[in-house]
Amino acid sequence: GENVEQHPSTLSVQEGDSAVIKCTYSDSASNYFPWYKQELGKRPQLIIDIRSNVGEKKDQRIAVTLNKTAKHFSLHITETQPEDSAVYFCAASIYRGYQKVTFGTGTKLQVIP
Amino acid sequence: EAQVTQNPRYLITVTGKKLTVTCSQNMNHEYMSWYRQDPGLGLRQIYYSMNVEVTDKGDVPEGYKVSRKEKRNFPLILESPSPNQTSLYFCASRPQGAGEQYFGPGTRLTVT
């Protein structure tokens, strides 16, 4: 089955700096890679996603890159703000296919004002 | 308001006492899933359903049952809960044609 590894497990950055979180996956059949943000005590919420036919996707300060050959994808947050502090999860699944989804173990991001 | 609801939100129970956590969505989504979240382990999929009467095991199905008799409901059943099932549980749904999952508010279960 699919295995998703996520690094680092914790990340502290100064406000205004960039943050990068990396994930690797094992199943070459996976073609959909979402990123979820979970604030303390809240439910996970999708912040950005990418499909395997795209190498990069951007949404304001957030971007995701995908390297299918190396089977890794990364989340980039620029100009970090204190409200970016949360736990971030990557995941891998098959878009439009059956619903099996494998999540990474999470990265706790702390943005220091 | 489009949403996924779970009940109860908090539950403390004893080993062996059968319980059900309900999940309901009002968005007419085909796909529904249950996850458990444990510190350091992220979210792990327990069971998922692709439509009414169609369910399959996720990565950690042992000790759990599910059913999907109606499109909107996907209850999680613990026939004989054990302390290692103490966790935070999330239900999620998504439509057939899209990738984003919508999560419920979570159910914090403690088994003593």
mmCIF file of C-alpha atoms in Angstrom:
data_model
loop_
_atom_site.group_PDB
_atom_site.id
_atom_site.type_symbol
_atom_site.label_atom_id
_atom_site.label_comp_id
_atom_site.label_asym_id
_atom_site.label_seq_id
_atom_site.Cartn_x
_atom_site.Cartn_y
_atom_site.Cartn_z
ATOM 1 C CA GLY A 1 0.000 0.000 0.000
ATOM 2 C CA GLU A 2 0.859 3.669 -0.090
ATOM 3 C CA ASN A 3 3.365 5.111 2.384
ATOM 4 C CA VAL A 4 3.722 8.868 2.870
ATOM 5 C CA GLU A 5 6.637 10.336 4.802
ATOM 6 C CA GLN A 6 6.592 13.962 5.915
ATOM 7 C CA HIS A 7 9.449 16.151 7.166
ATOM 8 C CA PRO A 8 10.159 17.992 9.328
ATOM 9 C CA SER A 9 7.868 17.112 12.220
ATOM 10 C CA THR A 10 8.312 20.588 13.705
ATOM 11 C CA LEU A 11 9.366 23.851 12.114
ATOM 12 C CA SER A 12 9.922 27.286 13.633
ATOM 13 C CA VAL A 13 10.358 30.343 11.454
ATOM 14 C CA GLN A 14 10.469 34.072 12.022
ATOM 15 C CA GLU A 15 7.509 36.050 10.783
ATOM 16 C CA GLY A 16 8.107 37.062 7.185
ATOM 17 C CA ASP A 17 10.418 34.134 6.426
ATOM 18 C CA SER A 18 9.523 31.203 4.179
ATOM 19 C CA ALA A 19 8.601 27.710 5.329
ATOM 20 C CA VAL A 20 9.005 24.498 3.348
ATOM 21 C CA ILE A 21 7.497 21.112 4.228
ATOM 22 C CA LYS A 22 8.403 18.022 2.231
ATOM 23 C CA CYS A 23 6.615 14.724 1.610
ATOM 24 C CA THR A 24 7.534 11.570 -0.251
ATOM 25 C CA TYR A 25 5.159 8.846 -1.416
ATOM 26 C CA SER A 26 5.714 5.281 -2.527
ATOM 27 C CA ASP A 27 2.837 4.313 -4.852
ATOM 28 C CA SER A 28 3.329 5.558 -8.398
ATOM 29 C CA ALA A 29 -0.443 5.136 -8.979
ATOM 30 C CA SER A 30 -1.179 8.070 -6.642
ATOM 31 C CA ASN A 31 -2.098 11.124 -8.658
ATOM 32 C CA TYR A 32 -3.677 13.561 -6.224
ATOM 33 C CA PHE A 33 -1.758 15.321 -3.453
ATOM 34 C CA PRO A 34 -3.658 17.626 -1.095
ATOM 35 C CA TRP A 35 -2.320 19.663 1.802
ATOM 36 C CA TYR A 36 -4.427 20.250 4.882
ATOM 37 C CA LYS A 37 -4.009 22.789 7.660
ATOM 38 C CA GLN A 38 -5.239 21.972 11.147
ATOM 39 C CA GLU A 39 -5.404 24.690 13.757
ATOM 40 C CA LEU A 40 -5.437 23.731 17.410
ATOM 41 C CA GLY A 41 -8.699 22.032 18.340
ATOM 42 C CA LYS A 42 -10.106 22.354 14.834
ATOM 43 C CA ARG A 43 -10.764 20.034 11.925
ATOM 44 C CA PRO A 44 -8.324 19.700 8.989
ATOM 45 C CA GLN A 45 -9.074 22.027 6.089
ATOM 46 C CA LEU A 46 -7.739 21.853 2.560
ATOM 47 C CA ILE A 47 -5.391 24.706 1.690
ATOM 48 C CA ILE A 48 -4.020 23.606 -1.674
ATOM 49 C CA ASP A 49 -3.839 20.498 -3.826
ATOM 50 C CA ILE A 50 -2.039 19.310 -6.930
ATOM 51 C CA ARG A 51 -2.631 16.587 -9.475
ATOM 52 C CA SER A 52 0.120 14.586 -11.094
ATOM 53 C CA ASN A 53 -0.302 16.249 -14.489
ATOM 54 C CA VAL A 54 0.881 19.542 -12.986
ATOM 55 C CA GLY A 55 4.349 20.344 -11.642
ATOM 56 C CA GLU A 56 3.521 23.410 -9.579
ATOM 57 C CA LYS A 57 0.483 25.253 -8.286
ATOM 58 C CA LYS A 58 0.315 28.571 -6.509
ATOM 59 C CA ASP A 59 -2.331 30.353 -4.451
ATOM 60 C CA GLN A 60 -1.186 33.697 -3.069
ATOM 61 C CA ARG A 61 1.493 32.941 -0.434
ATOM 62 C CA ILE A 62 1.142 29.173 -0.735
ATOM 63 C CA ALA A 63 2.613 26.962 -3.430
ATOM 64 C CA VAL A 64 2.987 23.236 -3.948
ATOM 65 C CA THR A 65 5.525 21.530 -6.185
ATOM 66 C CA LEU A 66 5.485 17.936 -7.377
ATOM 67 C CA ASN A 67 8.299 15.768 -8.710
ATOM 68 C CA LYS A 68 6.681 12.586 -10.042
ATOM 69 C CA THR A 69 9.970 10.958 -10.955
ATOM 70 C CA ALA A 70 11.341 11.296 -7.446
ATOM 71 C CA LYS A 71 7.883 10.788 -5.886
ATOM 72 C CA HIS A 72 8.046 13.832 -3.687
ATOM 73 C CA PHE A 73 6.005 16.995 -3.245
ATOM 74 C CA SER A 74 6.509 20.077 -1.136
ATOM 75 C CA LEU A 75 4.506 22.885 0.421
ATOM 76 C CA HIS A 76 6.005 26.371 0.321
ATOM 77 C CA ILE A 77 4.652 29.221 2.415
ATOM 78 C CA THR A 78 6.173 32.642 1.778
ATOM 79 C CA GLU A 79 5.991 35.764 3.955
ATOM 80 C CA THR A 80 4.796 33.712 6.912
ATOM 81 C CA GLN A 81 2.402 35.270 9.412
ATOM 82 C CA PRO A 82 1.505 34.227 12.975
ATOM 83 C CA GLU A 83 -1.853 32.923 11.732
ATOM 84 C CA ASP A 84 0.038 30.372 9.622
ATOM 85 C CA SER A 85 0.966 28.598 12.881
ATOM 86 C CA ALA A 86 -0.768 25.199 12.739
ATOM 87 C CA VAL A 87 -0.171 21.557 11.933
ATOM 88 C CA TYR A 88 0.101 20.809 8.223
ATOM 89 C CA PHE A 89 -0.606 17.397 6.696
ATOM 90 C CA CYS A 90 0.218 16.148 3.237
ATOM 91 C CA ALA A 91 -1.678 13.252 1.688
ATOM 92 C CA ALA A 92 -1.655 11.030 -1.371
ATOM 93 C CA SER A 93 -4.586 9.377 -3.098
ATOM 94 C CA ILE A 94 -6.066 8.597 -6.492
ATOM 95 C CA TYR A 95 -8.160 11.412 -7.927
ATOM 96 C CA ARG A 96 -11.640 10.323 -8.943
ATOM 97 C CA GLY A 97 -10.777 6.828 -7.953
ATOM 98 C CA TYR A 98 -11.581 4.900 -4.861
ATOM 99 C CA GLN A 99 -11.354 6.752 -1.637
ATOM 100 C CA LYS A 100 -8.196 5.326 -0.051
ATOM 101 C CA VAL A 101 -6.181 8.260 1.267
ATOM 102 C CA THR A 102 -2.836 8.114 3.050
ATOM 103 C CA PHE A 103 -1.726 11.060 5.164
ATOM 104 C CA GLY A 104 1.709 12.089 6.320
ATOM 105 C CA THR A 105 2.368 12.352 10.040
ATOM 106 C CA GLY A 106 2.124 16.146 10.128
ATOM 107 C CA THR A 107 4.380 19.179 10.577
ATOM 108 C CA LYS A 108 3.813 21.593 13.420
ATOM 109 C CA LEU A 109 4.682 25.041 12.121
ATOM 110 C CA GLN A 110 5.337 27.842 14.551
ATOM 111 C CA VAL A 111 5.689 31.372 13.208
ATOM 112 C CA ILE A 112 7.454 33.591 15.712
ATOM 113 C CA PRO A 113 6.334 37.244 15.652
ATOM 114 C CA GLU B 1 -25.351 25.323 5.543
ATOM 115 C CA ALA B 2 -23.263 22.599 3.884
ATOM 116 C CA GLN B 3 -21.632 20.550 6.597
ATOM 117 C CA VAL B 4 -20.484 17.256 8.052
ATOM 118 C CA THR B 5 -21.731 16.573 11.567
ATOM 119 C CA GLN B 6 -20.580 14.032 14.117
ATOM 120 C CA ASN B 7 -22.118 12.910 17.389
ATOM 121 C CA PRO B 8 -21.149 12.743 20.112
ATOM 122 C CA ARG B 9 -18.300 15.251 20.181
ATOM 123 C CA TYR B 10 -16.866 13.817 23.378
ATOM 124 C CA LEU B 11 -17.309 10.354 24.844
ATOM 125 C CA ILE B 12 -15.777 8.552 27.802
ATOM 126 C CA THR B 13 -16.640 4.874 28.010
ATOM 127 C CA VAL B 14 -15.408 1.622 29.477
ATOM 128 C CA THR B 15 -13.743 -1.339 27.842
ATOM 129 C CA GLY B 16 -16.177 -3.650 26.083
ATOM 130 C CA LYS B 17 -19.218 -1.401 26.013
ATOM 131 C CA LYS B 18 -20.476 -1.142 22.424
ATOM 132 C CA LEU B 19 -20.732 2.355 21.019
ATOM 133 C CA THR B 20 -21.632 4.126 17.798
ATOM 134 C CA VAL B 21 -20.342 7.454 16.536
ATOM 135 C CA THR B 22 -22.668 8.958 13.981
ATOM 136 C CA CYS B 23 -21.640 10.945 10.915
ATOM 137 C CA SER B 24 -23.989 12.788 8.611
ATOM 138 C CA GLN B 25 -23.452 15.063 5.604
ATOM 139 C CA ASN B 26 -25.979 17.243 3.806
ATOM 140 C CA MET B 27 -23.999 17.795 0.592
ATOM 141 C CA ASN B 28 -25.120 14.654 -1.272
ATOM 142 C CA HIS B 29 -21.515 13.430 -1.380
ATOM 143 C CA GLU B 30 -20.818 9.922 -2.638
ATOM 144 C CA TYR B 31 -17.586 9.318 -0.757
ATOM 145 C CA MET B 32 -17.295 9.193 3.019
ATOM 146 C CA SER B 33 -14.424 8.147 5.286
ATOM 147 C CA TRP B 34 -13.493 7.677 8.911
ATOM 148 C CA TYR B 35 -10.078 8.612 10.283
ATOM 149 C CA ARG B 36 -8.422 8.436 13.643
ATOM 150 C CA GLN B 37 -5.832 10.990 14.676
ATOM 151 C CA ASP B 38 -3.141 10.143 17.196
ATOM 152 C CA PRO B 39 -0.119 12.248 18.241
ATOM 153 C CA GLY B 40 2.858 11.605 15.980
ATOM 154 C CA LEU B 41 0.868 9.331 13.672
ATOM 155 C CA GLY B 42 -1.180 11.845 11.733
ATOM 156 C CA LEU B 43 -4.536 10.852 10.293
ATOM 157 C CA ARG B 44 -5.058 7.196 9.532
ATOM 158 C CA GLN B 45 -7.973 5.973 7.479
ATOM 159 C CA ILE B 46 -10.177 3.382 9.189
ATOM 160 C CA TYR B 47 -12.890 2.702 6.596
ATOM 161 C CA TYR B 48 -14.250 4.421 3.561
ATOM 162 C CA SER B 49 -17.368 4.211 1.453
ATOM 163 C CA MET B 50 -17.805 5.020 -2.216
ATOM 164 C CA ASN B 51 -21.594 4.962 -2.129
ATOM 165 C CA VAL B 52 -24.577 3.324 -0.461
ATOM 166 C CA GLU B 53 -23.781 -0.280 0.514
ATOM 167 C CA VAL B 54 -20.193 0.024 -0.787
ATOM 168 C CA THR B 55 -17.523 0.124 1.910
ATOM 169 C CA ASP B 56 -13.888 -0.928 2.168
ATOM 170 C CA LYS B 57 -11.116 -1.104 4.709
ATOM 171 C CA GLY B 58 -8.587 1.635 5.170
ATOM 172 C CA ASP B 59 -5.230 1.227 6.881
ATOM 173 C CA VAL B 60 -6.433 0.548 10.452
ATOM 174 C CA PRO B 61 -9.842 -1.227 10.320
ATOM 175 C CA GLU B 62 -9.302 -3.696 13.183
ATOM 176 C CA GLY B 63 -11.879 -3.287 15.949
ATOM 177 C CA TYR B 64 -14.229 -1.105 13.894
ATOM 178 C CA LYS B 65 -17.301 -1.619 11.758
ATOM 179 C CA VAL B 66 -19.178 0.716 9.454
ATOM 180 C CA SER B 67 -22.365 0.716 7.454
ATOM 181 C CA ARG B 68 -23.724 2.890 4.643
ATOM 182 C CA LYS B 69 -27.444 2.309 4.367
ATOM 183 C CA GLU B 70 -28.227 5.878 3.367
ATOM 184 C CA LYS B 71 -26.110 8.259 1.333
ATOM 185 C CA ARG B 72 -25.967 10.924 4.025
ATOM 186 C CA ASN B 73 -25.014 8.713 7.003
ATOM 187 C CA PHE B 74 -21.884 6.725 7.745
ATOM 188 C CA PRO B 75 -21.801 5.522 11.362
ATOM 189 C CA LEU B 76 -18.671 4.101 13.000
ATOM 190 C CA ILE B 77 -19.293 1.177 15.331
ATOM 191 C CA LEU B 78 -16.973 -0.097 18.039
ATOM 192 C CA GLU B 79 -18.399 -3.470 19.103
ATOM 193 C CA SER B 80 -16.007 -3.968 22.010
ATOM 194 C CA PRO B 81 -13.907 -0.841 22.582
ATOM 195 C CA SER B 82 -10.446 -1.173 24.068
ATOM 196 C CA PRO B 83 -8.114 1.476 25.543
ATOM 197 C CA ASN B 84 -5.979 1.492 22.371
ATOM 198 C CA GLN B 85 -8.988 2.936 20.554
ATOM 199 C CA THR B 86 -8.738 6.092 22.626
ATOM 200 C CA SER B 87 -8.285 8.712 19.947
ATOM 201 C CA LEU B 88 -9.685 11.692 18.064
ATOM 202 C CA TYR B 89 -11.978 10.529 15.259
ATOM 203 C CA PHE B 90 -12.881 12.461 12.140
ATOM 204 C CA CYS B 91 -15.514 11.725 9.555
ATOM 205 C CA ALA B 92 -15.078 13.230 6.074
ATOM 206 C CA SER B 93 -16.984 13.360 2.834
ATOM 207 C CA ARG B 94 -16.319 14.435 -0.725
ATOM 208 C CA PRO B 95 -18.225 14.438 -4.004
ATOM 209 C CA GLN B 96 -17.381 11.853 -6.644
ATOM 210 C CA GLY B 97 -15.867 14.271 -9.119
ATOM 211 C CA ALA B 98 -13.601 16.302 -6.857
ATOM 212 C CA GLY B 99 -10.657 15.689 -4.574
ATOM 213 C CA GLU B 100 -11.298 17.908 -1.559
ATOM 214 C CA GLN B 101 -12.549 16.197 1.564
ATOM 215 C CA TYR B 102 -14.772 18.029 4.025
ATOM 216 C CA PHE B 103 -14.138 17.014 7.611
ATOM 217 C CA GLY B 104 -16.541 16.852 10.510
ATOM 218 C CA PRO B 105 -15.693 18.560 13.827
ATOM 219 C CA GLY B 106 -14.202 15.439 15.384
ATOM 220 C CA THR B 107 -15.144 13.078 18.218
ATOM 221 C CA ARG B 108 -12.775 12.661 21.118
ATOM 222 C CA LEU B 109 -13.152 9.143 22.486
ATOM 223 C CA THR B 110 -11.622 7.884 25.715
ATOM 224 C CA VAL B 111 -11.855 4.191 26.592
ATOM 225 C CA THR B 112 -10.914 3.304 30.177
#
